Coordinates of C-alpha atoms and ligand atoms in Angstrom, one line a residue:
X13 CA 132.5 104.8 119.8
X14 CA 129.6 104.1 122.2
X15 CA 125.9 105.0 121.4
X16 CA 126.1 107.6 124.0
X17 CA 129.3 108.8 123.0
X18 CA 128.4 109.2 119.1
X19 CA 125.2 111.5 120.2
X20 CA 127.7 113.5 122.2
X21 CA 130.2 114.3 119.3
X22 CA 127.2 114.8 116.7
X23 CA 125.6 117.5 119.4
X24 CA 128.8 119.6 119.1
X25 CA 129.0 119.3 115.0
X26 CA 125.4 120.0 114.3
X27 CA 124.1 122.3 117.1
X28 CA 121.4 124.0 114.9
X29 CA 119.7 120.4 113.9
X30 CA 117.2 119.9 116.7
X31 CA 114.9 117.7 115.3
X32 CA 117.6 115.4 113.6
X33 CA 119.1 115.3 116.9
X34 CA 116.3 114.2 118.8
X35 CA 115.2 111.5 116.2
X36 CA 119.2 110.1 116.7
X37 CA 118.8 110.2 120.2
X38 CA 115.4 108.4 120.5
X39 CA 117.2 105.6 118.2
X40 CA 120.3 105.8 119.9
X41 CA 118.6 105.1 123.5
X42 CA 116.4 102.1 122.5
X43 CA 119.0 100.5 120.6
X44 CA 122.4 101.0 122.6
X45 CA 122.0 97.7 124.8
X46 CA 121.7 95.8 121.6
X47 CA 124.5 97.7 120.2
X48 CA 126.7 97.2 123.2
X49 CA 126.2 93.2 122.9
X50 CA 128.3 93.0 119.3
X51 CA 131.6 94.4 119.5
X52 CA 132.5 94.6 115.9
X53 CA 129.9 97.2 115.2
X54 CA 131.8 99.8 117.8
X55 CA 135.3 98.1 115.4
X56 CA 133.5 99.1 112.3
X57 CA 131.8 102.8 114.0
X58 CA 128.9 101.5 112.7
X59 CA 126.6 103.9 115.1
X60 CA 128.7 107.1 113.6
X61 CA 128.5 106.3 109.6
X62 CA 124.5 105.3 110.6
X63 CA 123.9 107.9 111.9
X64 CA 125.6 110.9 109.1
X65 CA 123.5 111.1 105.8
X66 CA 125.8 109.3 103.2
X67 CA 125.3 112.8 101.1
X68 CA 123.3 115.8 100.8
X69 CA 122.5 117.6 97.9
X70 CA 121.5 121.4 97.9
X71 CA 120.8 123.2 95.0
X72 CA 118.7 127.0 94.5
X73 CA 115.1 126.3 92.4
X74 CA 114.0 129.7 90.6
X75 CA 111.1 129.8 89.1
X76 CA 108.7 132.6 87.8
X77 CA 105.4 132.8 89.2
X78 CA 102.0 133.6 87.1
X79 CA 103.1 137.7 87.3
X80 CA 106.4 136.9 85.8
X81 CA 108.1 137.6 89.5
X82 CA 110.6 135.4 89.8
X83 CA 111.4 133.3 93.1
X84 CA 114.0 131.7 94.7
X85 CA 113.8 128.4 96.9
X86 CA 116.2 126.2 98.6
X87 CA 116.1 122.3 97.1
X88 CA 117.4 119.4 98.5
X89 CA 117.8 115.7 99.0
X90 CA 119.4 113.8 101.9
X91 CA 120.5 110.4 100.9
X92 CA 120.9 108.7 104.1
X93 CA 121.3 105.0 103.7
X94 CA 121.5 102.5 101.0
X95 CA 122.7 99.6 102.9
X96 CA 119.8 97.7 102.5
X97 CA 118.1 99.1 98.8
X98 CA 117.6 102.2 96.9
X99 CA 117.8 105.2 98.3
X100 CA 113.6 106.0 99.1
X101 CA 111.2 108.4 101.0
X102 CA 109.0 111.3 100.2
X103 CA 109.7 115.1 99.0
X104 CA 108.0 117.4 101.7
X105 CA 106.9 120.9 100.2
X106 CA 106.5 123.4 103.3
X107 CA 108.1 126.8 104.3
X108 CA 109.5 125.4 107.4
X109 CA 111.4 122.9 105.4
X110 CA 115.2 123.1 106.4
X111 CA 117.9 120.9 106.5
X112 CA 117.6 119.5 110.0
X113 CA 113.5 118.4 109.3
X114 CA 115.1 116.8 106.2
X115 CA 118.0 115.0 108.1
X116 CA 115.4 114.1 110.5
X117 CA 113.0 112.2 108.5
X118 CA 116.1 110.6 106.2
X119 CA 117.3 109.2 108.9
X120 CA 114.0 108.1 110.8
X121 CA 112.9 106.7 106.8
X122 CA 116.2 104.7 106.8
X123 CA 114.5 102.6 109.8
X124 CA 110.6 102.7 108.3
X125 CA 112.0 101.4 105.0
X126 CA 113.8 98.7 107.2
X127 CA 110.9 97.4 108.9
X128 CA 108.6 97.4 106.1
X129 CA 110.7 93.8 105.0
X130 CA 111.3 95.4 101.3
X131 CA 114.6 96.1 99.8
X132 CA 114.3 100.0 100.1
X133 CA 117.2 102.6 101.7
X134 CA 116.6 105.6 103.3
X135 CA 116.2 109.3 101.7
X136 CA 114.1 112.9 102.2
X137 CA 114.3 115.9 100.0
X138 CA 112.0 118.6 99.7
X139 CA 112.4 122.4 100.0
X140 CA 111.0 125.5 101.4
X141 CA 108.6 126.2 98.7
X142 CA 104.7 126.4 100.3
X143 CA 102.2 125.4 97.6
X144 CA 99.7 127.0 99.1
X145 CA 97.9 130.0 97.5
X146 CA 100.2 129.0 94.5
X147 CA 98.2 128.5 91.0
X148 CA 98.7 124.8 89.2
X149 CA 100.7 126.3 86.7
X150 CA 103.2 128.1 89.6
X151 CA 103.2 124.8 90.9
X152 CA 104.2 123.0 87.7
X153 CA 106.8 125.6 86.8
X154 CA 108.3 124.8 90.4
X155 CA 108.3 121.1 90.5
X156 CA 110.1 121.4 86.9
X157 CA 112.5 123.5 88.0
X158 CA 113.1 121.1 91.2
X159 CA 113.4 118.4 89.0
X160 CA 115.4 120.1 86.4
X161 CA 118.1 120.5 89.1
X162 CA 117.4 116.7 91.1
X163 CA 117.5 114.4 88.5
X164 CA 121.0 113.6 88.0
X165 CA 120.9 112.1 91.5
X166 CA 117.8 109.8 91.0
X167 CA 116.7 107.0 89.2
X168 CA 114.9 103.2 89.4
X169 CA 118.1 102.2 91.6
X170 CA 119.6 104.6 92.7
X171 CA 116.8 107.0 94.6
X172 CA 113.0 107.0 94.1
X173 CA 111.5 109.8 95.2
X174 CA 107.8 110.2 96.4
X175 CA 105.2 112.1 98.3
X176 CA 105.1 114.0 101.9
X177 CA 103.4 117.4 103.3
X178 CA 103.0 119.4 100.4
X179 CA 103.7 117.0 97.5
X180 CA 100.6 114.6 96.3
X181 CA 99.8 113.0 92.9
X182 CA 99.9 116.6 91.2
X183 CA 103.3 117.4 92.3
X184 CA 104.3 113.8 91.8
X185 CA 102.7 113.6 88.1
X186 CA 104.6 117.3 87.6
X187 CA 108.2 116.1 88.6
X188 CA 107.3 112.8 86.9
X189 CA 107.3 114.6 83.5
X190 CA 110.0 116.2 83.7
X191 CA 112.1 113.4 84.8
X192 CA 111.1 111.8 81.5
X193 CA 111.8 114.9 79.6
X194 CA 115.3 115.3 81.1
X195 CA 116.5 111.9 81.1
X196 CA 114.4 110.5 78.1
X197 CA 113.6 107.5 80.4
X198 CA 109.8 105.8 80.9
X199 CA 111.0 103.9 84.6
X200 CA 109.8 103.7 87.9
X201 CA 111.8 106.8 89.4
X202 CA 108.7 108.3 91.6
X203 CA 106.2 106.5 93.0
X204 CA 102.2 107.8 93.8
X205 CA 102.6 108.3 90.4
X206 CA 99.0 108.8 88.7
X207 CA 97.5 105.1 87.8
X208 CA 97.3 105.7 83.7
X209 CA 101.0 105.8 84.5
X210 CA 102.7 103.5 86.6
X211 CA 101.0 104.4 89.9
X212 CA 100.0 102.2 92.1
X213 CA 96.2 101.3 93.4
X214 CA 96.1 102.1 97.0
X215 CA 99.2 104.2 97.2
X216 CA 97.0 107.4 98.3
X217 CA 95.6 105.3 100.3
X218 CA 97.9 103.1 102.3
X219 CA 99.7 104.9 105.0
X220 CA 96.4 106.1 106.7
X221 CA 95.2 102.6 105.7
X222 CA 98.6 101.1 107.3
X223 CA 98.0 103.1 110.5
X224 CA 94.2 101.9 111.0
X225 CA 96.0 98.2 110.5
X226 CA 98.9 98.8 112.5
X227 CA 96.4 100.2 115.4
X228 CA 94.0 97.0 114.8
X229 CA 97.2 94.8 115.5
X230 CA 98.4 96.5 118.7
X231 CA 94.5 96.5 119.7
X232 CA 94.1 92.7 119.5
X233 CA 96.9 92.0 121.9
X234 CA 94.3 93.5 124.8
X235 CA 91.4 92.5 123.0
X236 CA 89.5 95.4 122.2
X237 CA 87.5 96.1 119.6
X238 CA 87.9 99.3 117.5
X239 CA 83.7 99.6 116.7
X240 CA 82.4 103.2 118.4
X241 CA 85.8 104.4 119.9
X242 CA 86.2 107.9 119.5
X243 CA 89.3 108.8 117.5
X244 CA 91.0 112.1 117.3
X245 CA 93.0 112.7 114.0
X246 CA 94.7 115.7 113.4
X247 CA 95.6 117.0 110.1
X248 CA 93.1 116.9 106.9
X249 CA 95.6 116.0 104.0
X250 CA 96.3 112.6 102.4
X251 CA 96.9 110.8 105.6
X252 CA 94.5 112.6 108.1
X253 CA 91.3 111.6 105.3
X254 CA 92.5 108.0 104.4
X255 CA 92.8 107.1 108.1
X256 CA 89.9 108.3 108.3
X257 CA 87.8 106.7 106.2
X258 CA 89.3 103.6 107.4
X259 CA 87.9 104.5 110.8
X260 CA 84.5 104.9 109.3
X261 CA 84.5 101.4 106.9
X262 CA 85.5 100.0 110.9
X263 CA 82.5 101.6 112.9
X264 CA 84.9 103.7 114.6
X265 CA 83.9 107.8 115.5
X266 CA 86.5 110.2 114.0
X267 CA 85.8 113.4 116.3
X268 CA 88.1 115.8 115.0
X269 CA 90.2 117.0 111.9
X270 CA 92.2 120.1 111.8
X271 CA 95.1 122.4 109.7
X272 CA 97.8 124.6 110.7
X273 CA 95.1 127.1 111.7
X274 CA 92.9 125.0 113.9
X275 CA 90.8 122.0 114.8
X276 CA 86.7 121.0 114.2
X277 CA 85.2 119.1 116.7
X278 CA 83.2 116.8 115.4
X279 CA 81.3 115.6 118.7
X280 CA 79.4 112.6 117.6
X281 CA 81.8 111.9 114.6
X282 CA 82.3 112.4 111.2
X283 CA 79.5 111.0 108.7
X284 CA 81.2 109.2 105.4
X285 CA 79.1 112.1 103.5
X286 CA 81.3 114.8 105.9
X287 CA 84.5 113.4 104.8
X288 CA 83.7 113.2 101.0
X289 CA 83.1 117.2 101.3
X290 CA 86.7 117.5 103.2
X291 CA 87.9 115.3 100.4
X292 CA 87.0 117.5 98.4
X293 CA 87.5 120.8 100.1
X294 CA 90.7 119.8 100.8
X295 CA 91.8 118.0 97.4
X296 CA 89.8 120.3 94.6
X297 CA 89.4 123.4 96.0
X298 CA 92.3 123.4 98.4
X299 CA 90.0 124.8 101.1
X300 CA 90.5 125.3 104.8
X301 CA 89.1 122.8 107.7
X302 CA 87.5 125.8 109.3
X303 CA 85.5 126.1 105.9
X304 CA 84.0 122.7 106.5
X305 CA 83.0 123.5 110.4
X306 CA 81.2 127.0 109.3
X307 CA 79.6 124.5 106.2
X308 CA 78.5 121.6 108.7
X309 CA 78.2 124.2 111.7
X310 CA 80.6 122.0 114.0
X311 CA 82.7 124.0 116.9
X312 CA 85.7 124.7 115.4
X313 CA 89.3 126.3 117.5
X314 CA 91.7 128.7 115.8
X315 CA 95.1 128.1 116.5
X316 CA 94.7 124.8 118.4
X317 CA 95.6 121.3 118.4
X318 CA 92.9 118.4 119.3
X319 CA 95.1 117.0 122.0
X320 CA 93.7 119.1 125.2
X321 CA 90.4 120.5 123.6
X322 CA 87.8 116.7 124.4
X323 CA 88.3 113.6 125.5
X324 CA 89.1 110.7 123.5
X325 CA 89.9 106.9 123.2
X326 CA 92.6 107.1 120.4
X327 CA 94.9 109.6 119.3
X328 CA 96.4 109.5 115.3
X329 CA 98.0 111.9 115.1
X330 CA 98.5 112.9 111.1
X331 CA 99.7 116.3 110.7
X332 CA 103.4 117.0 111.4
X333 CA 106.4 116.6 114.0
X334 CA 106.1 117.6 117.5
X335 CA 102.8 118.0 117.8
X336 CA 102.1 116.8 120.6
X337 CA 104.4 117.8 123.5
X338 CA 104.2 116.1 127.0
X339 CA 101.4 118.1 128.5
X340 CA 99.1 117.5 125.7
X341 CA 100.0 113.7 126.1
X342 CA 99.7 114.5 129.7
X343 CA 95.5 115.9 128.5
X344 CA 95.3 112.4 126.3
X345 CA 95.8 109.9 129.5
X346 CA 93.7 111.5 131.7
X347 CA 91.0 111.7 129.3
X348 CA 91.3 108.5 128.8
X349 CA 92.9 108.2 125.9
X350 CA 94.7 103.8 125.5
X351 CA 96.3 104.4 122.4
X352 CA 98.3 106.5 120.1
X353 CA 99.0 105.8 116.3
X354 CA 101.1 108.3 114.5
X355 CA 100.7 108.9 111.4
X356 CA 103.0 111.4 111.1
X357 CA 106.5 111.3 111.3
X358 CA 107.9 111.7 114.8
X359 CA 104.5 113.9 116.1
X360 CA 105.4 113.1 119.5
X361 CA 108.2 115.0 121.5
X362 CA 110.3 112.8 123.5
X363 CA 108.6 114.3 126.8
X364 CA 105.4 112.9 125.5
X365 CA 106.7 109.6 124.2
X366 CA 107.8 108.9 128.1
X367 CA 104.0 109.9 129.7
X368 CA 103.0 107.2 127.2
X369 CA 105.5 104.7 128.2
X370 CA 105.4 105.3 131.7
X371 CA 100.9 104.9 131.3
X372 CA 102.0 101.9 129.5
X373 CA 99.4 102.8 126.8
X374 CA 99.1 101.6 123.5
X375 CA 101.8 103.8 121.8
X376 CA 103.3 103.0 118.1
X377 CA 105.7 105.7 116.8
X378 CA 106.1 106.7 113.0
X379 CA 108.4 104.8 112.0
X380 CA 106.7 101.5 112.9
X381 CA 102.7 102.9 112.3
X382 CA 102.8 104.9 109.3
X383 CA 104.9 102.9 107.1
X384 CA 102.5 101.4 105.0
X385 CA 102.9 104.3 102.8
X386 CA 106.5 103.9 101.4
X387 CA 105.7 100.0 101.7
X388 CA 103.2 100.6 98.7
X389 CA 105.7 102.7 97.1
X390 CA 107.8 99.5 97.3
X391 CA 105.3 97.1 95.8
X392 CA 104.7 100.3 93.0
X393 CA 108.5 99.9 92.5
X394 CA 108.2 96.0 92.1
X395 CA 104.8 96.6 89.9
X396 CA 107.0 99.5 87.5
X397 CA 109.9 96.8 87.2
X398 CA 107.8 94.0 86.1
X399 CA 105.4 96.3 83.9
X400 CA 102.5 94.8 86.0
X401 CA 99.5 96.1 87.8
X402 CA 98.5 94.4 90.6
X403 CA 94.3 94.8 91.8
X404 CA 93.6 96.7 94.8
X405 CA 92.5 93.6 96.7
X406 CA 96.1 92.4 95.8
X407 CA 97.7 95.8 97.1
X408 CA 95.4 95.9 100.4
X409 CA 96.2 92.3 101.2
X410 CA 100.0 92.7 100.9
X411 CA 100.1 96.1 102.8
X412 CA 97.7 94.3 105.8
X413 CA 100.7 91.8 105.6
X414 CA 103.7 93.7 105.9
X415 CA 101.6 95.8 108.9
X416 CA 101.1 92.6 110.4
X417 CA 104.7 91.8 110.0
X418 CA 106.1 95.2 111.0
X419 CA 103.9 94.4 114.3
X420 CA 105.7 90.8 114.9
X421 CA 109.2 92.6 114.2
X422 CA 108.0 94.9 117.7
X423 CA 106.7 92.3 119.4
X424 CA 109.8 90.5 119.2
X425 CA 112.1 93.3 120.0
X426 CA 109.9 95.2 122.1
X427 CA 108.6 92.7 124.2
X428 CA 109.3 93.5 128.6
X429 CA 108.8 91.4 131.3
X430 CA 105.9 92.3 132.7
X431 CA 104.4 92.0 128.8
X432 CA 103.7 95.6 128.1
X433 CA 105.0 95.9 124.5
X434 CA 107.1 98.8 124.0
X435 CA 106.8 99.8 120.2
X436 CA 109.3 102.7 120.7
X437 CA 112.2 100.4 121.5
X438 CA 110.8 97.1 119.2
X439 CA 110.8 99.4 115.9
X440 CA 114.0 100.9 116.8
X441 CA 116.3 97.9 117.4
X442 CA 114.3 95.7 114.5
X443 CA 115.2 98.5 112.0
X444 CA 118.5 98.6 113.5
X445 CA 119.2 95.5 113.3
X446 CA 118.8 95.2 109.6
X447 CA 120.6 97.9 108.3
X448 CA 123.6 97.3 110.0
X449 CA 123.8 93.7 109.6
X450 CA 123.9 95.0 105.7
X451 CA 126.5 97.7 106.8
X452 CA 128.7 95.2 108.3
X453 CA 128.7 93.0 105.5
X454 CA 129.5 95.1 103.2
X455 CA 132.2 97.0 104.5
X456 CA 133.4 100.1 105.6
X457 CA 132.0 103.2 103.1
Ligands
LIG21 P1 99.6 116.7 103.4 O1 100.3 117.9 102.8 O2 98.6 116.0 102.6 O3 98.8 117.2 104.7 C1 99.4 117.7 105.8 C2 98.4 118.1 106.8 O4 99.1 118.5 108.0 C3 97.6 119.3 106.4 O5 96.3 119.3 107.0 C4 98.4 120.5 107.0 O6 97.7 121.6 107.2 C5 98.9 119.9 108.3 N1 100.2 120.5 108.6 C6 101.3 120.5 107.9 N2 102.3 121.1 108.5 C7 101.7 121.6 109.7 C8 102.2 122.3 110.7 N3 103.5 122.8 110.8 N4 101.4 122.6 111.8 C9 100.1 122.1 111.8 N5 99.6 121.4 110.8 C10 100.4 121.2 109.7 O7 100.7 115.7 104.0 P2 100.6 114.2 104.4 O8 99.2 113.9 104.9 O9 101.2 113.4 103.3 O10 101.6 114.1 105.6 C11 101.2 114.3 107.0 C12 102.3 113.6 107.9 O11 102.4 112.2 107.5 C13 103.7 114.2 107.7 O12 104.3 114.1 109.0 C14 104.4 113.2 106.8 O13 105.8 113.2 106.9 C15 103.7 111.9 107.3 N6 103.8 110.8 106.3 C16 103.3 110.9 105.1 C17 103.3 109.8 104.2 C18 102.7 109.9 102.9 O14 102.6 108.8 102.2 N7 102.2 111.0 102.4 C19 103.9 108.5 104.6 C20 104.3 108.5 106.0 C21 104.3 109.6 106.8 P3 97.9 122.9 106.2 O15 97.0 122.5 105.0 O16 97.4 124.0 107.0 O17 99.3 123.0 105.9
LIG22 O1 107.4 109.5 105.3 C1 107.2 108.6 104.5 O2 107.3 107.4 104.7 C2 106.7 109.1 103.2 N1 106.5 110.3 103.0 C3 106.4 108.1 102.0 C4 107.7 107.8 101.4 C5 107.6 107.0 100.1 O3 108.7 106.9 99.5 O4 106.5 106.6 99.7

């Protein structure tokens, strides 16, 4: 079947998956030239068996909270791809979380792990279970019973599970244990793992890190220099701060932050003393952003994204799918605005991802900016199975490396005529390219 064709037919069988269908299509659309060119992959349907998870597991989680009520949550893990490595990607705890979010970022994850040049396939699991308001010990009780029911379908080589929305080191260190418990096993199943036990230094760190180095890289190929540009981030959580205070250590102004219930404006930028307190507000106390703008007395907007609220010259955006739709990308170019990073995963709606192309700004999606993440989670992997730790200047160097090379790998692919560099299509046919080189060689599963 053709490209076109195989979107088509997957429209009709899963109607209710928006976002998985849109992340299909935007691959589907930069790739099918390349696809078109080798006839065996249309011999072999390599688009269709690409494209459908391998499996999906679903299972209930119960769990009692701290006034011995007892809940009920959906859990599950899409193993999309294992053409290439492991199955790999994060565990996103949020009450939005539903199978087509999860099918979504499996799928997009198969790709990022692709590009990063480690041997890592693609997964997601998660489940509807918020952490927020919850007490550690509701927490801890639910990430046990998560696991309790997960982790047959895990392990060092089969799927490694780590961090998204919702799931840090505490959730990590919770499932952790009881994988051990279960399985009576001391291995490398879940990486961002604390460092007394197998974590790895600069994990926390490195997909806001990976972005800031991915941005640097598409940056130099006009020349400019990232000292006293004015960056709007959204989100405050792991990758929101650590891009953050990359931006500072670089000279560069963050102007705003925000949550799911609004943004701070931070006119003249965030001092490093400012983002220690969200560190902590946000980490410790598991505060609100709007409690640091009443604290610092900064304008602060309820229910609003940065996007249309100031002017900036970069846009990272750090919080969560579609969230930024084509007029706010619409806002961002006439206010200037030469680049966009995402930190997220696929944070840009397809209508916005066009305005970008067609103001031929600097534009790198997801898949391409924020890996850095799982690519520490890979060199975590490589650290657990050698029963090494590596230093952080090791760590930092290798992640600048594979950012570097995840850049090339667009370049290459993403290269037009005119010599605007179109990240959207490089990262999709490099990934591509990869996994179904592996797909073909290994036959038809
Ligand atoms: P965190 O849970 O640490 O932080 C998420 C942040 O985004 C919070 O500020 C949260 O606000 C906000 N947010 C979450 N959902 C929504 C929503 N529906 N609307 C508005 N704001 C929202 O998650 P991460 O920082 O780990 O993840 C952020 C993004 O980065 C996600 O898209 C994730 O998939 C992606 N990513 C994460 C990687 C990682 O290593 N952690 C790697 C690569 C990508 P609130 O507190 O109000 O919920
Ligand atoms: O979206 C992502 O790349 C992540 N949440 C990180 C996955 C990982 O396995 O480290």
């Amino acid at each position: 079947m053709k490209a076109q064709d195989v979107l088509f037919d997957l429209r009709r069988r899963f109607p209710h998956e928006p976002e998985y269908l849109q992340a299909v299509e935007e691959v589907l659309t930069s790739i099918q030239d390349v696809y078109n060119e080798y006839p065996a992959f249309d011999r072999y349907n390599l688009i269709e068996r690409l494209c459908i998870p391998d499996r999906i597991i679903s299972f209930r989680v119960s769990w009692v909270d701290d006034k011995g009520k007892v809940h009920t949550n959906m859990g599950y893990r899409v193993q999309h791809n294992n053409a290439i490595g492991p199955y790999k990607g994060g565990i996103r705890f949020h009450s939005s979380v539903n199978l087509s979010i999860l099918k979504f970022l499996a799928f997009e994850q198969t790709f990022k792990n692709s590009l990063t040049t480690l041997s890592m396939g693609g997964a997601k699991g998660g489940s509807d279970f918020s952490p927020r308001g919850k007490s550690d010990m509701e927490v801890m009780r639910f990430c046990q019973a998560f696991v309790q029911e997960l982790w047959r379908n895990i392990g060092p080589d089969t799927d490694v599970p780590a961090g998204d929305i919702g799931v840090g080191g505490r959730e990590v260190g919770y499932m952790f244990g009881e994988y051990k418990k279960m399985t009576r096993r001391y291995n490398g199943t879940f990486t961002g793992k604390g460092l007394e036990f197998g974590g790895s230094l600069i994990r926390p760190e490195a997909t806001g890190y990976g972005n800031v180095y991915f941005l640097l890289e598409m940056m130099s190929t006009r020349g400019i220099d990232i000292r006293g540009k004015k960056v709007a981030i959204s989100g405050s959580g792991n990758v929101a701060t650590y891009t953050a205070q990359k931006l500072l250590e670089l000279g560069a102004k963050v102007i705003s932050m925000s949550d799911s219930d609004g943004t701070v404006f931070v006119p003249e930028g965030l001092t490093s003393k400012e983002l220690d307190y969200i560190f902590e507000l946000k980490n410790i106390y598991r505060g609100r952003i709007s409690e640091f703008a009443e604290e610092f007395g900064y304008e602060y907007f309820p229910g609003q994204r940065p996007w249309r609220l100031f002017k900036c010259d970069i846009a990272m955006p750090s919080a969560t799918q579609n969230e930024i739709d084509g007029e706010d990308a619409r806002a961002l170019i006439e206010g200037g605005c030469f680049a966009v990073s995402e930190g997220a995963n696929m944070p840009s709606t397809p209508e916005a991802i066009k305005e970008f192309l067609n103001a031929r700004i600097l534009y790198a999606p997801g898949k391409a900016a924020n890996a850095g993440g799982v690519s520490v989670s890979g060199l975590e992997m490589a650290q657990n199975s050698q029963m090494l730790s590596w230093s952080r200047e090791e760590v930092d160097m290798k992640l600048r490396d594979i950012m570097k090379d995840i850049h090339s790998q667009c370049v290459k692919y993403g290269k037009s005529a005119d010599g605007y560099i179109n990240y959207v299509k490089g990262a999709n046919i490099a990934g591509f390219m990869k996994v179904a080189r592996a797909m073909m060689a290994q036959g038809v599963l």
